[in-house]
Amino acid sequence: MEINRLLKKRQLNVQEQNAVTAHRLMTTAKFWRNAGLPVALVGYGESQGIDWAGSVVLELEVDFPGMPRLYGLILNQAERFIAFEIDTDIDHQCVETVERWEDVTSIQNHAVSQRGTGKGFAVIALQVRREISGS
């Protein structure tokens, strides 16, 4: 893959770093949109006001050892970043406990242009959400 070859040859410039981040977020968001989310996450999210058609999953780990069965980060339709940790049954159908469902928007990097790093994570994630949801 082109990105892996670039990483091995030299350090990426700011624009390339931003492109890698955007590609990773887009790939993750599209994967979960196409594969379908765990039923427990969908249901709990909806109970918290998540409109999945206008939201994207930026990170989702399933059954990672030592962690709740589902954890990750959502960018919702209102452009709020939601960090979550949810324990479910083994099939991810029913919520057993919610250890975290927190708006973490204020701690995201919203810089449009930052010396040395370019766009902040939040700016890139918002672009991905808008592209995927068409808004």
mmCIF file of C-alpha atoms in Angstrom:
data_model
loop_
_atom_site.group_PDB
_atom_site.id
_atom_site.type_symbol
_atom_site.label_atom_id
_atom_site.label_comp_id
_atom_site.label_asym_id
_atom_site.label_seq_id
_atom_site.Cartn_x
_atom_site.Cartn_y
_atom_site.Cartn_z
ATOM 1 C CA MET A 1 0.000 0.000 0.000
ATOM 2 C CA GLU A 2 1.218 3.505 -0.856
ATOM 3 C CA ILE A 3 0.839 4.806 2.707
ATOM 4 C CA ASN A 4 2.957 1.997 4.182
ATOM 5 C CA ARG A 5 5.688 2.616 1.601
ATOM 6 C CA LEU A 6 5.742 6.320 2.438
ATOM 7 C CA LEU A 7 5.956 5.601 6.157
ATOM 8 C CA LYS A 8 9.005 3.398 5.660
ATOM 9 C CA LYS A 9 10.884 5.880 3.460
ATOM 10 C CA ARG A 10 10.514 9.150 5.347
ATOM 11 C CA GLN A 11 8.502 11.033 7.884
ATOM 12 C CA LEU A 12 5.238 12.277 6.426
ATOM 13 C CA ASN A 13 4.653 15.969 5.947
ATOM 14 C CA VAL A 14 1.664 17.649 7.606
ATOM 15 C CA GLN A 15 -0.666 17.257 4.632
ATOM 16 C CA GLU A 16 0.211 13.573 4.319
ATOM 17 C CA GLN A 17 -0.322 13.019 8.045
ATOM 18 C CA ASN A 18 -3.753 14.644 7.765
ATOM 19 C CA ALA A 19 -4.558 12.492 4.715
ATOM 20 C CA VAL A 20 -3.582 9.320 6.609
ATOM 21 C CA THR A 21 -5.826 10.318 9.528
ATOM 22 C CA ALA A 22 -8.717 11.134 7.184
ATOM 23 C CA HIS A 23 -8.275 7.824 5.352
ATOM 24 C CA ARG A 24 -8.242 5.863 8.619
ATOM 25 C CA LEU A 25 -11.385 7.599 9.904
ATOM 26 C CA MET A 26 -13.186 7.226 6.569
ATOM 27 C CA THR A 27 -12.283 3.538 6.374
ATOM 28 C CA THR A 28 -13.512 2.901 9.918
ATOM 29 C CA ALA A 29 -16.734 4.874 9.443
ATOM 30 C CA LYS A 30 -17.548 3.141 6.150
ATOM 31 C CA PHE A 31 -16.715 -0.282 7.538
ATOM 32 C CA TRP A 32 -19.145 0.013 10.454
ATOM 33 C CA ARG A 33 -21.808 1.642 8.291
ATOM 34 C CA ASN A 34 -21.628 -1.262 5.826
ATOM 35 C CA ALA A 35 -21.035 -4.111 8.297
ATOM 36 C CA GLY A 36 -23.672 -2.971 10.747
ATOM 37 C CA LEU A 37 -23.207 -2.031 14.362
ATOM 38 C CA PRO A 38 -23.799 -4.281 17.358
ATOM 39 C CA VAL A 39 -27.498 -4.262 18.287
ATOM 40 C CA ALA A 40 -26.777 -3.171 21.866
ATOM 41 C CA LEU A 41 -24.846 -0.108 20.676
ATOM 42 C CA VAL A 42 -27.525 0.854 18.168
ATOM 43 C CA GLY A 43 -30.292 0.605 20.747
ATOM 44 C CA TYR A 44 -28.446 2.416 23.504
ATOM 45 C CA GLY A 45 -27.299 5.117 21.097
ATOM 46 C CA GLU A 46 -30.842 5.686 19.899
ATOM 47 C CA SER A 47 -32.020 5.959 23.516
ATOM 48 C CA GLN A 48 -29.433 8.731 23.927
ATOM 49 C CA GLY A 49 -30.619 10.616 20.832
ATOM 50 C CA ILE A 50 -28.192 9.241 18.262
ATOM 51 C CA ASP A 51 -29.473 9.383 14.676
ATOM 52 C CA TRP A 52 -27.251 6.728 13.110
ATOM 53 C CA ALA A 53 -27.925 7.955 9.555
ATOM 54 C CA GLY A 54 -26.236 11.254 10.409
ATOM 55 C CA SER A 55 -23.588 9.876 12.761
ATOM 56 C CA VAL A 56 -20.318 8.037 12.185
ATOM 57 C CA VAL A 57 -18.318 5.604 14.253
ATOM 58 C CA LEU A 58 -14.742 6.862 14.471
ATOM 59 C CA GLU A 59 -13.531 4.011 16.650
ATOM 60 C CA LEU A 60 -15.162 0.805 17.833
ATOM 61 C CA GLU A 61 -13.409 -2.013 19.626
ATOM 62 C CA VAL A 62 -15.351 -5.216 20.179
ATOM 63 C CA ASP A 63 -14.381 -7.777 22.831
ATOM 64 C CA PHE A 64 -10.935 -6.311 23.482
ATOM 65 C CA PRO A 65 -9.446 -8.193 26.459
ATOM 66 C CA GLY A 66 -9.693 -6.343 29.771
ATOM 67 C CA MET A 67 -12.124 -3.734 28.458
ATOM 68 C CA PRO A 68 -15.921 -3.463 28.258
ATOM 69 C CA ARG A 69 -17.272 -5.506 25.328
ATOM 70 C CA LEU A 70 -17.876 -2.343 23.261
ATOM 71 C CA TYR A 71 -15.917 0.883 23.474
ATOM 72 C CA GLY A 72 -14.990 3.669 21.135
ATOM 73 C CA LEU A 73 -15.884 7.078 19.774
ATOM 74 C CA ILE A 74 -18.897 8.335 17.827
ATOM 75 C CA LEU A 75 -19.356 11.645 16.031
ATOM 76 C CA ASN A 76 -23.101 12.213 16.165
ATOM 77 C CA GLN A 77 -25.520 14.116 13.927
ATOM 78 C CA ALA A 78 -25.150 17.230 16.102
ATOM 79 C CA GLU A 79 -21.364 17.051 15.565
ATOM 80 C CA ARG A 80 -20.668 16.047 19.151
ATOM 81 C CA PHE A 81 -17.976 13.502 19.971
ATOM 82 C CA ILE A 82 -19.283 10.747 22.251
ATOM 83 C CA ALA A 83 -16.873 8.364 23.998
ATOM 84 C CA PHE A 84 -18.479 5.156 25.191
ATOM 85 C CA GLU A 85 -17.783 1.960 27.124
ATOM 86 C CA ILE A 86 -20.623 -0.532 27.193
ATOM 87 C CA ASP A 87 -20.709 -4.035 28.608
ATOM 88 C CA THR A 88 -23.099 -6.336 26.790
ATOM 89 C CA ASP A 89 -24.014 -9.976 26.628
ATOM 90 C CA ILE A 90 -21.685 -12.178 24.593
ATOM 91 C CA ASP A 91 -23.660 -11.601 21.368
ATOM 92 C CA HIS A 92 -23.802 -7.808 21.839
ATOM 93 C CA GLN A 93 -27.588 -7.871 21.763
ATOM 94 C CA CYS A 94 -28.356 -6.549 25.262
ATOM 95 C CA VAL A 95 -26.724 -3.820 27.312
ATOM 96 C CA GLU A 96 -25.625 -5.037 30.729
ATOM 97 C CA THR A 97 -23.919 -1.876 31.995
ATOM 98 C CA VAL A 98 -22.859 1.457 30.588
ATOM 99 C CA GLU A 99 -19.554 2.453 32.092
ATOM 100 C CA ARG A 100 -19.171 5.569 29.965
ATOM 101 C CA TRP A 101 -21.304 7.624 27.616
ATOM 102 C CA GLU A 102 -19.670 11.011 27.627
ATOM 103 C CA ASP A 103 -19.598 14.067 25.394
ATOM 104 C CA VAL A 104 -15.875 14.647 24.848
ATOM 105 C CA THR A 105 -16.215 17.353 22.200
ATOM 106 C CA SER A 106 -14.473 19.972 24.325
ATOM 107 C CA ILE A 107 -11.264 17.939 24.586
ATOM 108 C CA GLN A 108 -10.914 17.301 20.839
ATOM 109 C CA ASN A 109 -8.419 19.277 18.766
ATOM 110 C CA HIS A 110 -10.491 21.731 16.706
ATOM 111 C CA ALA A 111 -7.532 23.620 15.212
ATOM 112 C CA VAL A 112 -8.057 24.402 11.538
ATOM 113 C CA SER A 113 -4.351 24.912 11.016
ATOM 114 C CA GLN A 114 -1.677 24.173 13.543
ATOM 115 C CA ARG A 115 2.034 24.454 12.928
ATOM 116 C CA GLY A 116 3.599 21.026 12.696
ATOM 117 C CA THR A 117 0.369 19.035 12.825
ATOM 118 C CA GLY A 118 -1.963 20.736 10.346
ATOM 119 C CA LYS A 119 -5.634 20.149 10.965
ATOM 120 C CA GLY A 120 -6.799 18.974 14.347
ATOM 121 C CA PHE A 121 -8.432 15.562 14.766
ATOM 122 C CA ALA A 122 -11.895 17.093 15.224
ATOM 123 C CA VAL A 123 -11.675 19.090 11.991
ATOM 124 C CA ILE A 124 -10.732 15.977 10.024
ATOM 125 C CA ALA A 125 -13.420 13.861 11.702
ATOM 126 C CA LEU A 126 -16.080 16.490 10.992
ATOM 127 C CA GLN A 127 -15.104 16.505 7.301
ATOM 128 C CA VAL A 128 -15.417 12.713 7.216
ATOM 129 C CA ARG A 129 -18.860 12.808 8.871
ATOM 130 C CA ARG A 130 -20.107 15.461 6.459
ATOM 131 C CA GLU A 131 -18.823 13.533 3.462
ATOM 132 C CA ILE A 132 -20.368 10.236 4.551
ATOM 133 C CA SER A 133 -23.707 11.649 5.674
ATOM 134 C CA GLY A 134 -23.974 14.152 2.838
ATOM 135 C CA SER A 135 -24.435 17.146 5.155
#
